Amino acid sequence: MKNWVKILGICLLLYVHTAGLLAEVPRLNILNETVRALYFHVPMWFGMTFLFTMSVYYAVRYLRNPSPELDRKVLEYANVGTVFGILGIFTGMLWANYTWGSPWHGDPKQNGAAIALLVYLAYFVLRGSLDNQEQRARLSAVYNIFAFAAMIPLIFVIPRMTSSMHPGSGGNPGFNAYELDYRMRMVFYPAVAGWILIGLWITSLRIRLKTVEETIIDIEDEK
Amino acid sequence: MLLTLIRKEFMLELRRKAVISGIGLYMFSLIFICYLTFSLRQNSINEATWSALFWLAILFSVVNSVAKSFIGEKRGVSIYYYTLASPQVVILSKILYNTLLCLVLSFTGYGLFALFIDNPVQDTLYFLLTLLLTSMGFSSALTLISGIAAKANNSHILMAVLSFPVVIAILLMAIRLTKNVLDGIDRSASLDELLNLLAINCILTALAYLLFPYIWRS
Amino acid sequence: MKNKLLTTLLSLFIILTAQAQADVEMADTMRSEGKIYVVVGIILIILIGLIVYLVLMDRKVSRLEKQLSDRQR
């Protein structure tokens, strides 16, 4: 990963965390000041989706052309994606508690996100219960692709079919207003980009660390 | 080739009568427990409870019966298939066979529910159609996952853990359809969900077909 | 290059903070008292701290990689 990408990610996050609190936001009922949580909560989901997609991409590449390096990438992208997802779900619960009245509100998007997390937790369980390294990599890649594909209708199709409390679906005029607000976009899009970049950075770091670890084990074995 | 393999599945299944009767009994006891629980208070079961109980019973018996399609198989048998047929044919035959199995299970389940508990379904044809589509979906998703789980150590626990997130999309659609059917809503209202279910089935079957050779190789 | 970035950010800031309308209840008193800057400061310190930690980790991994490649030769 190039250094300027990391610096860009840092700058974006610094900008987002200042502007996200200081900049003017639309005045909306119910949400009031908590509308700012959009800058910090939603990017977690974007980051999670992005990292999981990367994980699936590397899983496909692994199946076409197996190598332990690609398997490491699949695992680490899933790992960091899960961290983002867990942060997203907790921030979402806190926010929902104040605006919708209860931490778990049965919202389709919330349920979809929880299931996405379940898929990857099951993925880790699967990895844990296979001993042979090559077999573990192959079977978990297959499950990764299969489960991700089964999840897509759940996350992207069903929330659009039913009424959701999230903006962009169902009848929530007060919530839909900020969808088109340019002032919020100025902070929101940098926030998404910044968190994705930071997620990529952490992932690349973890991959490098794993690579070092495994070369050390190889050297020890040779001795 | 495909037909021979399906026929072989049937032959094997019929020979292992204990397994079939085991699954049947499993489902019967599930439904009987539901009946016993609700018979304490007459007429206390409403539509939502009925659909929850029904899908729970179906899901558990289906997961358990499809799980054995790979888990129960002996090592030598799979090596023998490997020399005989291509993996695509094997997975297709298993999926088709399991579809039939799931269909039989869901129809029996429906019959038992109608017999013991209640039959609040207003639009029977659509409900049966839902059962058909869900059986297809369940069988293609669960067959592949049982193939994965069979390779691991604690297959039976793993089977449940791995299959839950995958089948939940199907289940969600099925529950929504059941609600429409129970309320007797106009058929055009549930057409969307039926098509959705069909699309999910197509995705899952195609993926199982594509991915199975990779599992098979070891 | 860096100056330019800074000025664009600053001008963006001014635009963003310029508009105001008051019909829905917001934390306006907190803003007018300037206490919001305390919150911003705290959040930035945590963020910067975490990022510095990440950078240090990055450098450590780079050093390890280098050591390893030296030993392998």
XYZ file of C-alpha atoms in Angstrom:
514
model
C 0.000 0.000 0.000
C 1.352 3.390 -1.031
C 2.155 5.958 1.628
C 0.131 8.739 0.046
C -2.980 6.578 0.255
C -2.506 6.241 3.997
C -1.948 9.978 4.370
C -5.055 10.654 2.300
C -7.053 8.355 4.566
C -5.739 10.092 7.689
C -6.478 13.558 6.288
C -9.996 12.548 5.308
C -10.684 11.180 8.788
C -9.289 14.278 10.509
C -11.468 16.451 8.280
C -14.519 14.285 8.915
C -14.137 14.271 12.674
C -13.849 18.057 12.828
C -16.397 18.977 10.196
C -18.752 16.235 11.305
C -19.145 17.949 14.653
C -18.805 21.587 13.718
C -20.449 21.916 10.322
C -24.070 22.910 9.988
C -26.546 20.062 9.550
C -30.206 20.157 8.543
C -32.535 20.649 11.471
C -34.794 17.619 11.627
C -37.379 16.471 14.093
C -36.710 13.385 16.235
C -33.119 13.194 15.027
C -32.104 16.639 16.230
C -28.362 16.732 16.790
C -27.951 12.965 16.440
C -28.127 13.294 12.653
C -24.355 13.724 12.902
C -24.084 10.072 13.813
C -24.586 9.456 10.102
C -20.972 10.514 9.519
C -19.632 7.958 11.945
C -22.105 5.073 11.910
C -22.901 4.583 8.225
C -19.265 4.530 6.994
C -18.795 1.438 9.169
C -21.340 -0.409 7.029
C -19.803 0.839 3.814
C -16.426 -0.283 5.069
C -17.766 -3.677 6.072
C -19.476 -4.267 2.732
C -16.380 -3.177 0.859
C -14.044 -5.403 2.860
C -16.345 -8.425 2.593
C -16.606 -7.895 -1.154
C -12.823 -7.829 -1.353
C -12.744 -11.031 0.666
C -15.092 -12.724 -1.801
C -13.057 -11.391 -4.709
C -9.917 -12.998 -3.317
C -11.853 -16.194 -2.558
C -12.797 -16.436 -6.235
C -9.211 -15.819 -7.213
C -8.085 -18.455 -4.734
C -10.350 -21.093 -6.255
C -9.068 -20.319 -9.738
C -5.479 -20.336 -8.715
C -4.774 -21.631 -5.202
C -1.941 -20.155 -3.191
C -1.528 -19.641 0.571
C -0.967 -15.941 -0.051
C -4.454 -15.444 -1.479
C -5.979 -17.427 1.362
C -4.336 -15.090 3.854
C -5.897 -12.156 2.042
C -9.352 -13.758 2.096
C -9.088 -14.344 5.827
C -7.766 -10.913 6.759
C -10.301 -8.992 4.682
C -13.051 -10.982 6.375
C -11.453 -10.323 9.760
C -11.249 -6.556 9.443
C -14.675 -6.449 7.802
C -16.117 -8.193 10.835
C -14.546 -5.614 13.138
C -16.156 -2.835 11.105
C -19.463 -4.678 11.178
C -19.400 -5.119 14.948
C -18.601 -1.427 15.436
C -21.424 -0.592 13.031
C -23.934 -2.733 14.839
C -23.102 -1.274 18.262
C -23.165 2.329 17.075
C -26.410 1.550 15.263
C -27.973 0.115 18.400
C -27.005 3.169 20.414
C -28.397 5.508 17.783
C -31.581 3.487 17.323
C -32.183 3.528 21.055
C -32.447 7.311 20.978
C -34.297 7.838 17.736
C -36.492 4.751 17.292
C -36.983 3.959 20.955
C -35.263 0.584 21.249
C -31.845 -0.770 20.353
C -33.187 -3.584 18.183
C -36.084 -2.418 16.125
C -36.590 -5.248 13.656
C -35.554 -3.066 10.787
C -34.771 -5.059 7.613
C -31.403 -3.397 7.164
C -30.452 -4.048 10.758
C -31.419 -7.698 10.426
C -29.543 -7.976 7.139
C -26.413 -6.576 8.747
C -26.706 -8.978 11.655
C -26.979 -11.881 9.210
C -23.940 -10.668 7.286
C -22.011 -10.806 10.537
C -23.388 -14.272 11.262
C -22.156 -15.506 7.886
C -18.628 -14.449 8.639
C -18.726 -15.732 12.199
C -19.799 -19.093 10.760
C -16.929 -18.728 8.307
C -14.460 -18.429 11.178
C -16.022 -21.430 12.923
C -15.610 -23.423 9.711
C -11.972 -22.431 9.462
C -11.435 -23.401 13.050
C -12.769 -26.895 12.604
C -10.687 -27.907 9.603
C -7.170 -29.134 10.215
C -5.630 -29.569 6.818
C -4.428 -26.146 5.682
C -5.102 -26.578 1.986
C -8.527 -28.066 2.582
C -9.386 -25.326 5.049
C -8.511 -22.648 2.522
C -10.500 -24.273 -0.261
C -13.653 -25.150 1.668
C -13.804 -21.815 3.435
C -13.405 -20.009 0.101
C -16.331 -22.006 -1.274
C -18.451 -21.161 1.756
C -17.424 -17.522 1.570
C -18.663 -17.180 -2.000
C -21.807 -19.218 -1.448
C -22.887 -17.425 1.704
C -22.108 -14.005 0.284
C -24.251 -14.713 -2.753
C -27.087 -15.947 -0.564
C -26.778 -12.762 1.482
C -27.028 -10.325 -1.419
C -30.809 -10.553 -1.848
C -31.132 -10.140 1.885
C -29.138 -6.944 2.144
C -29.775 -5.216 -1.149
C -33.175 -6.440 -2.337
C -35.435 -7.080 0.623
C -34.885 -3.745 2.395
C -36.008 -1.999 -0.768
C -39.170 -4.092 -0.996
C -40.448 -3.451 2.484
C -40.749 -0.345 4.559
C -37.600 0.351 6.459
C -36.851 3.020 9.005
C -33.621 3.741 7.244
C -33.748 6.446 4.622
C -34.248 5.463 1.019
C -37.197 3.185 1.630
C -40.608 3.300 3.184
C -42.425 6.409 4.256
C -40.157 8.414 6.490
C -40.268 11.934 5.120
C -38.271 13.408 7.990
C -35.520 10.903 7.468
C -35.484 11.204 3.714
C -34.788 14.908 3.828
C -31.106 14.582 4.516
C -30.599 12.159 1.677
C -30.378 15.041 -0.726
C -28.738 17.582 1.507
C -25.517 18.711 -0.137
C -24.067 19.967 3.137
C -24.126 16.500 4.586
C -22.739 14.924 1.447
C -19.656 17.095 1.751
C -18.801 15.309 4.972
C -20.445 11.949 4.399
C -18.640 10.898 1.226
C -15.175 11.776 2.584
C -16.081 9.807 5.719
C -16.903 6.704 3.679
C -13.751 7.038 1.580
C -11.572 7.702 4.616
C -12.804 4.706 6.555
C -12.471 2.416 3.558
C -8.875 3.555 3.117
C -8.112 3.030 6.806
C -9.743 -0.407 6.610
C -7.535 -1.281 3.650
C -4.501 -0.076 5.555
C -5.256 -2.176 8.629
C -5.918 -5.184 6.413
C -2.669 -4.805 4.516
C -0.853 -4.490 7.839
C -2.408 -7.686 9.111
C -1.599 -9.516 5.891
C 2.041 -8.423 6.115
C 2.206 -9.456 9.748
C 0.811 -12.898 8.898
C 3.305 -13.258 6.048
C 6.207 -12.437 8.361
C 4.881 -14.857 10.942
C 4.663 -17.668 8.432
C 8.120 -17.087 6.976
C 9.509 -17.222 10.514
C 7.739 -20.533 11.064
C 9.185 -21.809 7.786
C 12.707 -20.788 8.820
C 12.275 -22.494 12.173
C 11.115 -25.634 10.420
C 14.175 -25.697 8.206
C 16.539 -25.548 11.155
C -25.916 -40.840 -15.842
C -27.969 -38.360 -13.875
C -30.931 -40.711 -13.762
C -28.805 -43.619 -12.657
C -27.392 -41.610 -9.813
C -30.824 -40.433 -8.702
C -32.035 -44.005 -8.866
C -29.048 -45.061 -6.793
C -29.936 -42.450 -4.166
C -33.444 -43.855 -3.988
C -32.231 -47.419 -3.734
C -29.831 -46.531 -0.965
C -32.478 -44.583 0.872
C -35.005 -47.367 0.652
C -32.470 -49.843 1.868
C -31.727 -47.752 4.943
C -35.239 -47.822 6.303
C -34.091 -46.788 9.757
C -32.980 -43.383 8.455
C -36.263 -42.616 6.726
C -38.364 -43.669 9.641
C -36.022 -41.731 11.902
C -36.621 -38.505 10.036
C -40.342 -39.156 9.922
C -40.444 -39.798 13.614
C -38.358 -36.697 14.317
C -40.856 -34.540 12.516
C -43.806 -36.297 14.061
C -42.452 -35.744 17.561
C -41.749 -32.074 16.817
C -45.303 -31.535 15.680
C -46.725 -33.633 18.472
C -44.897 -31.523 21.047
C -46.383 -28.424 19.460
C -49.807 -30.030 19.617
C -49.421 -31.023 23.264
C -48.283 -27.540 24.207
C -51.155 -25.828 22.517
C -53.871 -28.314 23.392
C -53.682 -27.095 26.973
C -55.437 -23.930 25.922
C -57.979 -24.472 23.226
C -57.970 -22.109 20.241
C -55.047 -20.143 21.550
C -53.002 -20.525 18.377
C -53.114 -17.591 16.007
C -51.760 -17.281 12.489
C -48.353 -15.916 13.421
C -47.703 -18.732 15.884
C -48.884 -21.295 13.372
C -46.492 -20.088 10.702
C -43.585 -19.843 13.165
C -44.158 -23.385 14.423
C -44.653 -24.757 10.945
C -41.447 -23.287 9.554
C -39.463 -24.277 12.603
C -40.601 -27.885 12.294
C -39.891 -27.928 8.554
C -36.520 -26.248 8.880
C -35.239 -28.581 11.569
C -36.356 -31.770 9.898
C -35.074 -30.614 6.499
C -31.656 -29.613 7.862
C -31.340 -32.940 9.597
C -32.406 -35.004 6.628
C -30.329 -33.221 3.998
C -27.288 -33.179 6.283
C -26.837 -36.890 5.887
C -26.537 -36.690 2.094
C -22.781 -36.260 2.445
C -22.105 -36.601 6.140
C -23.415 -40.152 6.340
C -21.454 -41.362 3.362
C -18.439 -43.543 3.813
C -15.077 -42.467 2.485
C -14.749 -45.332 0.070
C -18.114 -44.612 -1.501
C -17.191 -41.068 -2.482
C -13.933 -42.210 -4.026
C -15.921 -44.761 -5.998
C -18.239 -42.024 -7.360
C -15.265 -39.933 -8.214
C -14.072 -42.529 -10.663
C -17.551 -42.977 -12.116
C -19.116 -39.578 -12.568
C -18.245 -35.911 -12.872
C -18.870 -33.761 -9.813
C -21.521 -31.713 -11.629
C -23.619 -34.796 -12.190
C -23.189 -35.869 -8.583
C -24.320 -32.544 -7.152
C -27.253 -32.268 -9.558
C -28.469 -35.734 -8.714
C -28.135 -35.021 -5.012
C -29.961 -31.710 -5.322
C -32.804 -33.259 -7.297
C -33.110 -36.135 -4.894
C -33.034 -33.828 -1.880
C -35.648 -31.587 -3.471
C -37.968 -34.552 -3.627
C -37.126 -35.471 -0.062
C -37.776 -31.941 1.187
C -41.006 -31.793 -0.765
C -42.239 -35.011 0.769
C -41.202 -33.784 4.197
C -42.942 -30.425 3.862
C -46.126 -31.980 2.498
C -46.193 -34.503 5.311
C -45.505 -31.719 7.766
C -48.364 -29.687 6.372
C -50.641 -32.705 6.575
C -49.660 -33.407 10.171
C -50.136 -29.779 11.110
C -53.584 -29.779 9.537
C -54.432 -32.975 11.348
C -53.160 -32.143 14.819
C -53.166 -28.416 15.189
C -55.108 -26.471 12.631
C -55.255 -25.592 8.971
C -55.652 -21.833 8.703
C -54.377 -21.724 5.099
C -56.885 -19.968 2.888
C -55.141 -20.297 -0.455
C -53.951 -23.892 -0.580
C -52.611 -23.845 -4.134
C -50.281 -20.939 -3.460
C -49.173 -22.448 -0.194
C -48.234 -25.690 -1.942
C -46.374 -23.672 -4.563
C -44.459 -21.950 -1.771
C -43.595 -25.314 -0.297
C -42.328 -26.515 -3.670
C -40.096 -23.494 -4.177
C -38.716 -23.540 -0.651
C -37.917 -27.228 -0.964
C -35.880 -26.495 -4.074
C -34.039 -23.678 -2.337
C -33.405 -25.622 0.854
C -32.116 -28.639 -0.985
C -29.628 -26.755 -3.177
C -28.303 -24.661 -0.294
C -28.129 -27.475 2.224
C -26.658 -30.061 -0.133
C -23.616 -27.927 -0.835
C -23.195 -27.040 2.815
C -23.435 -30.651 3.881
C -20.667 -31.306 1.366
C -18.539 -28.707 3.154
C -19.489 -29.824 6.645
C -18.789 -33.477 5.881
C -15.097 -32.656 5.513
C -14.821 -31.101 8.968
C -14.520 -32.696 12.376
C -17.723 -31.804 14.172
C -19.946 -31.981 11.112
C -23.355 -31.929 12.737
C -22.852 -28.744 14.725
C -21.116 -27.145 11.802
C -24.001 -28.036 9.506
C -26.447 -26.050 11.630
C -24.099 -23.094 12.050
C -23.202 -22.857 8.383
C -26.660 -23.386 6.968
C -28.547 -20.884 9.074
C -27.295 -17.665 7.448
C -27.654 -19.155 3.985
C -31.226 -20.389 4.227
C -32.505 -17.359 6.076
C -33.160 -15.464 2.837
C -35.389 -18.293 1.630
C -37.054 -18.551 4.996
C -37.807 -14.843 5.136
C -39.550 -14.979 1.767
C -41.407 -18.115 2.770
C -42.650 -16.549 5.986
C -43.868 -13.500 4.152
C -45.669 -15.686 1.608
C -47.205 -17.752 4.391
C -48.542 -14.605 5.984
C -50.204 -13.589 2.719
C -51.630 -17.057 2.233
C -52.951 -17.261 5.767
C -54.622 -13.889 5.516
C -56.131 -14.825 2.175
C -54.703 -11.758 0.467
C -55.147 -11.460 -3.286
C -52.702 -13.601 -5.262
C -51.176 -10.717 -7.167
C -49.813 -9.404 -3.867
C -47.628 -12.435 -3.293
C -46.398 -12.800 -6.863
C -43.389 -10.591 -6.103
C -42.247 -12.848 -3.294
C -42.729 -15.992 -5.386
C -40.557 -14.585 -8.153
C -37.997 -13.518 -5.600
C -37.923 -16.997 -4.162
C -37.448 -18.413 -7.629
C -34.564 -16.018 -8.259
C -32.883 -16.979 -4.992
C -33.283 -20.643 -5.922
C -31.669 -20.052 -9.298
C -28.704 -18.228 -7.715
C -28.174 -20.922 -5.111
C -28.470 -23.830 -7.536
C -26.148 -22.234 -10.067
C -23.569 -21.514 -7.369
C -23.809 -25.008 -5.940
C -23.280 -26.371 -9.447
C -20.239 -24.150 -10.002
C -18.637 -24.505 -6.589
C -19.146 -28.166 -5.894
C -16.207 -29.410 -8.026
C -13.860 -27.508 -5.677
C -15.188 -29.321 -2.634
C -15.160 -32.614 -4.401
C -11.515 -32.542 -5.315
C -10.069 -33.565 -1.988
C 0.371 21.383 -2.319
C -0.370 21.064 1.354
C -1.217 24.740 1.655
C -3.689 24.480 -1.143
C -5.394 21.535 0.495
C -5.570 23.431 3.765
C -7.139 26.501 2.189
C -9.748 24.467 0.331
C -10.620 22.665 3.519
C -10.881 25.939 5.402
C -13.068 27.570 2.786
C -15.281 24.491 2.749
C -15.574 24.871 6.464
C -16.649 28.446 6.328
C -19.319 27.639 3.757
C -20.556 24.772 5.849
C -20.776 26.745 9.075
C -22.233 29.863 7.493
C -25.845 28.826 7.149
C -28.186 28.533 10.054
C -31.868 28.304 10.666
C -33.592 27.790 13.959
C -36.879 25.977 14.234
C -35.943 22.511 15.500
C -34.243 22.177 18.832
C -30.493 21.568 18.512
C -27.551 21.865 20.841
C -27.165 25.528 20.001
C -26.197 26.745 23.471
C -23.348 24.288 23.622
C -22.137 25.605 20.302
C -22.435 29.251 21.229
C -20.538 28.709 24.462
C -17.721 27.160 22.460
C -17.745 23.972 24.476
C -18.165 21.960 21.294
C -14.494 22.612 20.599
C -13.648 20.632 23.715
C -15.510 17.646 22.305
C -13.843 18.069 18.920
C -10.475 18.279 20.638
C -11.027 15.110 22.636
C -12.201 13.157 19.613
C -9.288 14.386 17.527
C -6.790 13.448 20.221
C -8.158 9.915 20.357
C -8.220 9.650 16.581
C -4.690 10.979 16.202
C -3.487 8.698 18.969
C -4.958 5.653 17.268
C -3.515 6.673 13.923
C -0.064 7.209 15.441
C -0.351 3.753 16.957
C -1.250 2.366 13.533
C 1.710 4.148 11.933
C 4.065 2.778 14.571
C 2.728 -0.700 13.968
C 3.200 -0.245 10.232
C 6.830 0.764 10.769
C 7.431 -2.154 13.077
C 6.119 -4.603 10.498
C 8.301 -2.992 7.834
C 11.324 -3.405 10.107
C 10.466 -7.045 10.722
C 10.105 -7.677 7.007
C 13.485 -6.092 6.391
C 15.180 -8.110 9.137
C 13.685 -11.262 7.769
C 14.799 -10.617 4.205
C 18.290 -9.814 5.492
C 18.473 -13.089 7.351
C 17.212 -15.116 4.454
C 20.027 -13.877 2.243
